[in-house]
Coordinates of C-alpha atoms in Angstrom, one line a residue:
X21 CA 0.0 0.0 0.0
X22 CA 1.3 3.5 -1.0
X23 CA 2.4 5.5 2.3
X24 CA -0.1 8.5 3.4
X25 CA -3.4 6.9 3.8
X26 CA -5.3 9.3 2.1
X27 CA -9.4 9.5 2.5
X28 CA -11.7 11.6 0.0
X29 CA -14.9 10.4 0.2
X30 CA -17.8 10.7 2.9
X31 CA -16.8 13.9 3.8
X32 CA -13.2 12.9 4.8
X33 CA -10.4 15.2 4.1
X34 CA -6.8 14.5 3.4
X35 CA -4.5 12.7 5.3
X36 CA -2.2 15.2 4.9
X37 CA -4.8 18.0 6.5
X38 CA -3.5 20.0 9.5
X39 CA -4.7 17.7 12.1
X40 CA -1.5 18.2 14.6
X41 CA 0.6 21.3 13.5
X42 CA 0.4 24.6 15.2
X43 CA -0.1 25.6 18.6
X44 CA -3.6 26.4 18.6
X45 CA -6.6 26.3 16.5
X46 CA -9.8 28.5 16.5
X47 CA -13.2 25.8 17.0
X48 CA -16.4 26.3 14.7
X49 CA -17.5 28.6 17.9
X50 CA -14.8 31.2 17.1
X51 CA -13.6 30.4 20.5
X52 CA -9.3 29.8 21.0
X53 CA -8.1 26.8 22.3
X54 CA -4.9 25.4 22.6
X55 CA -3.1 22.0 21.4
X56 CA -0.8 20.6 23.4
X57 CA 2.2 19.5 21.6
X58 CA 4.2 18.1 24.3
X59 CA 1.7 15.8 25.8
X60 CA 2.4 12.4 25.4
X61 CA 0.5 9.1 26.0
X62 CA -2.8 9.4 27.4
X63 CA -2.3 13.3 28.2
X64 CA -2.1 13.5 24.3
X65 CA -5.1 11.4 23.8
X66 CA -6.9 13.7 26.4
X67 CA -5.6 16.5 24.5
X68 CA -7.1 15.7 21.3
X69 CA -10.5 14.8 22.9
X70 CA -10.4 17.7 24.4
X71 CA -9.5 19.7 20.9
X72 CA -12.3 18.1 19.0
X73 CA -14.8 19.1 21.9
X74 CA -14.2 22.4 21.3
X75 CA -15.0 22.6 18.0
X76 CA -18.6 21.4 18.5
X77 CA -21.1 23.8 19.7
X78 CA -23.0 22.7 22.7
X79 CA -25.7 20.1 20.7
X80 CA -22.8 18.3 19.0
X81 CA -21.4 18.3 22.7
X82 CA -24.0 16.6 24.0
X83 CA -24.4 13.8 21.2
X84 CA -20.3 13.3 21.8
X85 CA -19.9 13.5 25.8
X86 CA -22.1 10.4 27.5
X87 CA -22.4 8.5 30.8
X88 CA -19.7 5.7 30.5
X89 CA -22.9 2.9 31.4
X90 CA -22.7 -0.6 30.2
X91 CA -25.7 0.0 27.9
X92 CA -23.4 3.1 25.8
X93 CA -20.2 1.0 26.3
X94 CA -22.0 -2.3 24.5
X95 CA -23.8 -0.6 21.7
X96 CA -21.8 -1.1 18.9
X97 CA -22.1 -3.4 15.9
X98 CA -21.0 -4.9 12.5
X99 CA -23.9 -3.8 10.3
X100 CA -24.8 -0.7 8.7
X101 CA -27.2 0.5 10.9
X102 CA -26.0 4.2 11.7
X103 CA -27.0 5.4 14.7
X104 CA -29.7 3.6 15.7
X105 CA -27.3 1.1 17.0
X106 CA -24.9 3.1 18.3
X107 CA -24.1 6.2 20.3
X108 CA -22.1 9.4 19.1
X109 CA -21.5 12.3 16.9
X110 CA -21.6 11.3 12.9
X111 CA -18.7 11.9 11.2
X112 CA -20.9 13.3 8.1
X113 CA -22.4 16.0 10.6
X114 CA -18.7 17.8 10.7
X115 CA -17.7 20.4 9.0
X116 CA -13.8 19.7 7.9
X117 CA -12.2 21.0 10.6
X118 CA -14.5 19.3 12.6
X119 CA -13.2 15.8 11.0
X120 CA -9.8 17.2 10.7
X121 CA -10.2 17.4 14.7
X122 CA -11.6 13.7 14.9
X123 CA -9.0 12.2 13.1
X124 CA -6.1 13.4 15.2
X125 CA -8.0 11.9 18.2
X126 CA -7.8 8.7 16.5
X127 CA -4.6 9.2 15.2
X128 CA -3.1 10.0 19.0
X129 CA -4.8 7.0 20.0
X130 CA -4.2 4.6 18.2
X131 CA -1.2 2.3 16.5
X132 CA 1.2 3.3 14.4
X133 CA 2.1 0.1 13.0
X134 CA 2.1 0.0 8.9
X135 CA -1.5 -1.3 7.8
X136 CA -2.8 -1.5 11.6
X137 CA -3.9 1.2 14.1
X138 CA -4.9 4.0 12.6
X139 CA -3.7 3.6 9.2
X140 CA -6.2 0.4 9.4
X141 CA -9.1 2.4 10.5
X142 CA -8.6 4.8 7.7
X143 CA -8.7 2.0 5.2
X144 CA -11.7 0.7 6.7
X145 CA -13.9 3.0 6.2
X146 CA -12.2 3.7 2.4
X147 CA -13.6 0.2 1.9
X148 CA -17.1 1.4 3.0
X149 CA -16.9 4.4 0.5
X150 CA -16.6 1.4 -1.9
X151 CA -19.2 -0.4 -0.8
X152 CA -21.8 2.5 -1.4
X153 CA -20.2 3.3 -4.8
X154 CA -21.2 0.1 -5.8
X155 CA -23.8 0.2 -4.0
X156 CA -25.2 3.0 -5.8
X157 CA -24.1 1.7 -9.5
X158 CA -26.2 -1.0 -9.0
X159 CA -23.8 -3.6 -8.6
X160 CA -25.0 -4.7 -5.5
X161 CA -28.2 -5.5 -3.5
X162 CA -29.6 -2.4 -1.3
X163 CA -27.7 -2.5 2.4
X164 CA -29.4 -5.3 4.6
X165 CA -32.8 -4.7 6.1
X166 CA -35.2 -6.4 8.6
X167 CA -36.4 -8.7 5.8
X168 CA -32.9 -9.6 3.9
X169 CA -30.2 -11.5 5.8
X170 CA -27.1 -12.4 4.5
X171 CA -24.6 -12.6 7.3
X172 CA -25.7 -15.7 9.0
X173 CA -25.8 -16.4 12.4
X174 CA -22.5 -18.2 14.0
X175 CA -21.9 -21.9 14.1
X176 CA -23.8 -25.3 13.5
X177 CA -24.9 -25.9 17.2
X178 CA -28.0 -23.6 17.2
X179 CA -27.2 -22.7 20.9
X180 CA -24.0 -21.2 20.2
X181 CA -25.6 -18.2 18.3
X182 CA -28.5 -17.4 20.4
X183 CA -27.8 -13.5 21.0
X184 CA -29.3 -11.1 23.5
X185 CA -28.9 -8.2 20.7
X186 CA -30.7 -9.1 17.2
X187 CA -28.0 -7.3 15.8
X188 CA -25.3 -9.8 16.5
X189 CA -23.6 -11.5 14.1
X190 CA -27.0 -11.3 12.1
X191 CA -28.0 -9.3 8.2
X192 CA -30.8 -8.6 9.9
X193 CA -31.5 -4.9 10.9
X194 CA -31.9 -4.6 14.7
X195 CA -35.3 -5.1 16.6
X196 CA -36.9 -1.3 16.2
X197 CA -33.9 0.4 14.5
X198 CA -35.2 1.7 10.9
X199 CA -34.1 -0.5 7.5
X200 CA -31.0 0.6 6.1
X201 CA -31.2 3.0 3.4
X202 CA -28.7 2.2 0.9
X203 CA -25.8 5.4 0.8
X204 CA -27.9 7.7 2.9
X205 CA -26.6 9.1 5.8
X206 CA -28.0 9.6 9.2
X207 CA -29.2 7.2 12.3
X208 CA -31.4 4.9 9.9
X209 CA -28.0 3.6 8.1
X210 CA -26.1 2.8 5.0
X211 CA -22.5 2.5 3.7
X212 CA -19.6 4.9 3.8
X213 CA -17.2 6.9 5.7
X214 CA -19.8 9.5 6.9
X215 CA -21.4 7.2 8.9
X216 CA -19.6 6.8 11.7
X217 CA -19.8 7.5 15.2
X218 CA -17.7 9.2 18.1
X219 CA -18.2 9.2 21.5
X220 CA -16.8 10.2 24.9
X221 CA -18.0 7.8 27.4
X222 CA -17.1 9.4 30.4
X223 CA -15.0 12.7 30.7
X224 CA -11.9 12.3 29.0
X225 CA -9.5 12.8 31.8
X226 CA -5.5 11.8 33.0
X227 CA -7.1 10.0 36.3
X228 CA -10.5 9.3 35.3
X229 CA -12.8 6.7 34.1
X230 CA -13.8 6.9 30.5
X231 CA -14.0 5.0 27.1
X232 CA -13.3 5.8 23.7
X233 CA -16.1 4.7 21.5
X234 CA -15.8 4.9 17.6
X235 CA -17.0 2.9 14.8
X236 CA -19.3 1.8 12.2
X237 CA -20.3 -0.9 9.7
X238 CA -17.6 -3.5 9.8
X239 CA -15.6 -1.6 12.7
X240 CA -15.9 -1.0 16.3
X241 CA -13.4 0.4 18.3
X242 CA -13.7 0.8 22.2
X243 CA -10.3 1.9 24.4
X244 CA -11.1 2.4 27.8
X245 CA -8.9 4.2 30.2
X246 CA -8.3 4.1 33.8
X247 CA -6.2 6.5 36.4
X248 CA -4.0 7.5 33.2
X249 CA -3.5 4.0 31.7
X250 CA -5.5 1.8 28.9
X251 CA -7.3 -0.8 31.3
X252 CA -9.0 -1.9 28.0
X253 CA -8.2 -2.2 24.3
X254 CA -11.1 -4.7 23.5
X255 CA -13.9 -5.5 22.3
X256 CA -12.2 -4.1 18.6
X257 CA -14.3 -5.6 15.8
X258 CA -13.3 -5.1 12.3
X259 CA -14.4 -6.5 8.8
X260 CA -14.1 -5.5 5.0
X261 CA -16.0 -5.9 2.0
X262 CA -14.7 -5.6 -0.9
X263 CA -11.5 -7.2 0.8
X264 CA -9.2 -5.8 -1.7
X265 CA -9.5 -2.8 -4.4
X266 CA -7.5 -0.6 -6.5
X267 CA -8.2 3.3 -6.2
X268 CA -8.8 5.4 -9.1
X269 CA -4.9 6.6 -8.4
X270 CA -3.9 3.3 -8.7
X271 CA -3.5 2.8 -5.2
X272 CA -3.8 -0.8 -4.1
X273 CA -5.9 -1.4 -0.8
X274 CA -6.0 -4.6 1.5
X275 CA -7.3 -3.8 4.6
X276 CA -7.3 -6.8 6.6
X277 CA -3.9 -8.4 4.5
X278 CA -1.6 -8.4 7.4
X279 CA -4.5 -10.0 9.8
X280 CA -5.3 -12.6 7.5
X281 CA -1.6 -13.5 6.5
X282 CA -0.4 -14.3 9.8
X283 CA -3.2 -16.9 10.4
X284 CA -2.3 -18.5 7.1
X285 CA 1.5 -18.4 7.9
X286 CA -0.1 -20.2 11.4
X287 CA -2.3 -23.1 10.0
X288 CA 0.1 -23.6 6.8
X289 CA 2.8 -24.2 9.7
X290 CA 1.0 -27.0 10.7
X291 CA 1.2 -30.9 10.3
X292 CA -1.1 -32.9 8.8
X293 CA -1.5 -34.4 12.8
X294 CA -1.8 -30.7 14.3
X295 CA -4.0 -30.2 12.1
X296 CA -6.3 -32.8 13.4
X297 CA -6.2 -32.3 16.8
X298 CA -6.7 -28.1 15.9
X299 CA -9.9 -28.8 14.2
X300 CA -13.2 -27.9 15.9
X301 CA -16.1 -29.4 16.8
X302 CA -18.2 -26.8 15.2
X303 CA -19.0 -24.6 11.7
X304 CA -19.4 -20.8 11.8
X305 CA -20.4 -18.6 8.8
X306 CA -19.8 -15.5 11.5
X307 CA -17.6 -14.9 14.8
X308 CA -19.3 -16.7 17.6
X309 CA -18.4 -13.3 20.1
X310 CA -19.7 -10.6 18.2
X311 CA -21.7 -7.5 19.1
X312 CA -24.5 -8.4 22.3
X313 CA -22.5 -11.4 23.3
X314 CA -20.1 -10.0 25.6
X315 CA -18.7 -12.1 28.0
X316 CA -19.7 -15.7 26.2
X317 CA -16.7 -17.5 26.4
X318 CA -17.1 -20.9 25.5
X319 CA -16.2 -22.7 29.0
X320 CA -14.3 -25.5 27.5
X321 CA -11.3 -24.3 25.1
X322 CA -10.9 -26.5 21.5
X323 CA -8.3 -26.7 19.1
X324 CA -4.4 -27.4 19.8
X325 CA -2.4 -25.3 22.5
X326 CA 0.3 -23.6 21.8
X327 CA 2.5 -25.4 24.2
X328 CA 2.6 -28.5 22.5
X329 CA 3.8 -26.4 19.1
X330 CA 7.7 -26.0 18.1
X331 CA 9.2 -22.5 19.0
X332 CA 8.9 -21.8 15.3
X333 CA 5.0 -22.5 15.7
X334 CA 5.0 -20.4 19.0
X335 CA 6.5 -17.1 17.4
X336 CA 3.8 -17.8 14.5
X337 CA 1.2 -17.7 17.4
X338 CA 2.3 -14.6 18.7
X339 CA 3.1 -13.0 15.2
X340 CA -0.8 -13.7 14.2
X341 CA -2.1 -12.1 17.4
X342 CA -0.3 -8.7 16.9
X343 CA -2.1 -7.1 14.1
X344 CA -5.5 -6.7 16.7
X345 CA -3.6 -5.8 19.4
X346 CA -1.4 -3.1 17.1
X347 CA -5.1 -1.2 17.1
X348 CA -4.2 0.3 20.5
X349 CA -1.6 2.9 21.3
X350 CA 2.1 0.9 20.5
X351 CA 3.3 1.5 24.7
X352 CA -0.3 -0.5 25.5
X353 CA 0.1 -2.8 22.7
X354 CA 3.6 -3.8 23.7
X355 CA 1.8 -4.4 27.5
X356 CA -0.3 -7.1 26.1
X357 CA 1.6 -8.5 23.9
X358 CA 4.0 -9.2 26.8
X359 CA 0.8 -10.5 28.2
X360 CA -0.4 -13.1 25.9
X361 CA 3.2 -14.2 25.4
X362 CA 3.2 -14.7 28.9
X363 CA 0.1 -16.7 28.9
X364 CA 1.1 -18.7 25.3
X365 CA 1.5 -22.3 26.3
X366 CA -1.9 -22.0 27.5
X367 CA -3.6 -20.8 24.3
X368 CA -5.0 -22.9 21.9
X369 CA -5.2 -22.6 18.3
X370 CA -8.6 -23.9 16.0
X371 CA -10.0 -23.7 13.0
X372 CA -13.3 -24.9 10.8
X373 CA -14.0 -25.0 7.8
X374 CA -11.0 -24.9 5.3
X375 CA -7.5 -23.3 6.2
X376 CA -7.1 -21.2 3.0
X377 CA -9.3 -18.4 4.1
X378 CA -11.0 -17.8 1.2
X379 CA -14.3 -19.7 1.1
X380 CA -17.6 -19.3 3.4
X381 CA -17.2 -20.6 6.6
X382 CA -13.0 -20.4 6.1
X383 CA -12.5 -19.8 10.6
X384 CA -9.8 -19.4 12.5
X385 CA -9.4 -18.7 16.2
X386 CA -6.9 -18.2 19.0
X387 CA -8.3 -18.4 22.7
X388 CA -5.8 -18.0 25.7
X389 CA -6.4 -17.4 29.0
X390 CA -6.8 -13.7 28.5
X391 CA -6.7 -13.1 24.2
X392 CA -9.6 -14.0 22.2
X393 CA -9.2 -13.2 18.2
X394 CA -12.1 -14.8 16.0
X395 CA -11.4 -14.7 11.7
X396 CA -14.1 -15.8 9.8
X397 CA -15.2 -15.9 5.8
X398 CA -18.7 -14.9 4.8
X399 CA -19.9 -14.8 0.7
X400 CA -19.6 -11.3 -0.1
X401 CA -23.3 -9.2 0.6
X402 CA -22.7 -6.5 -2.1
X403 CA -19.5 -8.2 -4.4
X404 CA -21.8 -11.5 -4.4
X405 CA -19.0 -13.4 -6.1
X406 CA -16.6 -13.1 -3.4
X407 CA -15.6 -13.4 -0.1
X408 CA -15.7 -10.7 2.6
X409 CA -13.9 -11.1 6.2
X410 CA -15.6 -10.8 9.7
X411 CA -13.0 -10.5 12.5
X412 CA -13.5 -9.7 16.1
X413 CA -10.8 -9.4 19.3
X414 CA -11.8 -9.4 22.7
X415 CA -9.6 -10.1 26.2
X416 CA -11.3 -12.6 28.9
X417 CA -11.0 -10.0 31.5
X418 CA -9.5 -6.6 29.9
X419 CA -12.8 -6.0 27.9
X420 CA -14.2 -2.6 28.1
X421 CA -11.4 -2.2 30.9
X422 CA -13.2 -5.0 33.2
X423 CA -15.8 -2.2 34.6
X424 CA -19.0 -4.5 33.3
X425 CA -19.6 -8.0 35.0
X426 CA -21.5 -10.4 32.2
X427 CA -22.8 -13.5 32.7

């Protein structure tokens, strides 16, 4: 991919916009208000919040700034439902400085890493403008509604699936929420960059309680912080349809490349025997711990654990995990990796389906004592003669910083 992730579409300006130079700005209110250059790690994140907060006049305030409840904290979701199932401001309600202001929230917050963090959020929602281009063609059906399903519900054992949210893991709209209308903006739904959602859950703060809540269709990210430190970097739920594209400048997009490689470099390191014993019980044609099933572990781990692979295997394990975890800041990132290595001969590695990753029902997934990463292959909803990828990381006890007990 060329460097400088650039988005024009949706109402997205330019990578290249001034989103962290100078030493103050002037918000949509005409009021001053200062950037702080020098702050580093969650005081820059804090920073930013704070510098997008003040370019929104006291409505768009209110729709950003929320109580950090478990209801706001789990509303988020991998269909294009806009705002009516999930909290925030929309990123098509900003004026360019607005957005400009957004994106270096996002970019302070989030990885560095080459095709993960924030250069992976950007290309997510570029692959969103694509889907309502060709949406809007007519190359592909109209955006899924109460009535038209096409992402079916995880895994053979009909138990496995049930979900407290209707929107989980299902095409279906959810209960109440308005069909999706095609490219349209606003709460009822649709495709493309400008509709997506921000929110403060909590008062962004250097000792206090609070989440950063951002997403929508195909991506959901939520960072919670604690007493000046990430106690959180999960639940982070990304997808893409089309999974691969070529810009008008010739510019060659993957999105979810890196995520997907390292999986296949993973199963194709395995024996025909490993193989065997890594192969689960059940099918899935989405994740099994998507949106509304917070805290459904399966009790009973399956698939081959990682302490019973060579060294080689293990550094394949650990190289797999680390495009999901890259999504957070690189200090927190290197935190849990540390973490998860710590914990590796007591994660397990499965899969269903086939190990290619390229067909419907294609799944992968790695489930240690704390890291949870779910990959899965659905038939394409708009590119119908393809493949799109559902993908979904969550932590057994870090998710959504640990403040919500589920059962």
């Amino acid at each position: 991919m060329a460097a400088g992730v650039v988005l024009v579409g949706g109402g997205f300006v330019a990578a290249n916009a001034a989103t962290t130079t100078g030493d103050a700005r002037t918000s949509a209110a005409g009021v001053h208000y200062p950037v702080d250059k020098k702050a580093d790690g969650i005081a820059a994140v804090v920073s930013a919040a704070n510098a997008f907060l003040n370019t929104l006049d006291s409505d768009q305030q209110a729709e950003t700034l929320l109580d950090f409840s478990e209801e706001n904290a789990t509303a988020w979701s991998n269909l294009p439902c806009g705002g009516s199932c999930r909290p925030g401001i929309q990123t098509g309600s900003l004026s360019d400085e607005q957005l400009a202001a957004l994106k270096n929230v996002l970019k302070v917050a989030l990885g560095t890493g080459k095709d993960t963090g924030y250069e992976h959020v950007l290309q997510t929602l570029l692959a969103d403008d694509q889907l309502a281009a060709a949406e809007s063609s007519g190359s592909g059906p109209a955006a899924p509604t109460d009535s038209a399903s096409s992402d079916a519900s995880a895994s053979a054992d009909p138990s496995a699936s049930a979900s407290a949210d209707p929107s989980a893991t299902s095409g279906d709209a959810p209960t109440g929420a308005p069909p999706s209308g095609g490219t349209g903006g606003g709460a009822g739904g649709g495709y493309g960059s400008d509709i997506y959602f921000l929110a403060f859950l909590g008062t962004p703060s250097v000792d206090g309680t609070w989440q950063l809540h951002f997403g929508g269709h195909h991506l959901a990210v939520n960072i919670t912080y604690k007493d000046g430190k990430v106690s959180g970097a999960s639940p982070f739920f990304t997808g893409v349809e089309p999974t691969s594209w070529t810009a008008d400048d010739g510019t060659a997009y993957e999105p979810l490349a890196n995520f997907r490689d390292g999986l296949l470099k993973l199963t194709g390191s395995l024996s025909t025997e490993q193989l065997a014993t890594a192969k689960l019980s059940e099918s899935f044609s989405d994740v099994l711990l998507g949106p509304g099933e917070d805290g459904q572990f399966p009790e009973t781990k399956e698939g081959i654990k990682a302490g019973e692979l060579s060294p080689k295997q293990q550094k394949l394990v650990l190289a797999a995990i680390h495009p999901w975890v890259a999504g957070v800041d690189d200090s927190t990132a290197k935190k849990l990796m540390k973490t998860y290595a710590r914990e590796l001969n007591e994660t397990y590695v499965g899969y269903s389906g086939g190990t290619d990753l390229d067909a419907q029902g294609d799944y992968v997934r790695i489930d240690g004592p704390s890291v949870w990463i779910e990959f899965v292959c659905q038939n394409g909803f708009v590119y119908q003669d393809k493949v799109h990828y559902h993908t979904v990381y969550r932590d057994h006890t870090r998710d959504y910083g640990s403040e919500f007990s589920f059962s």
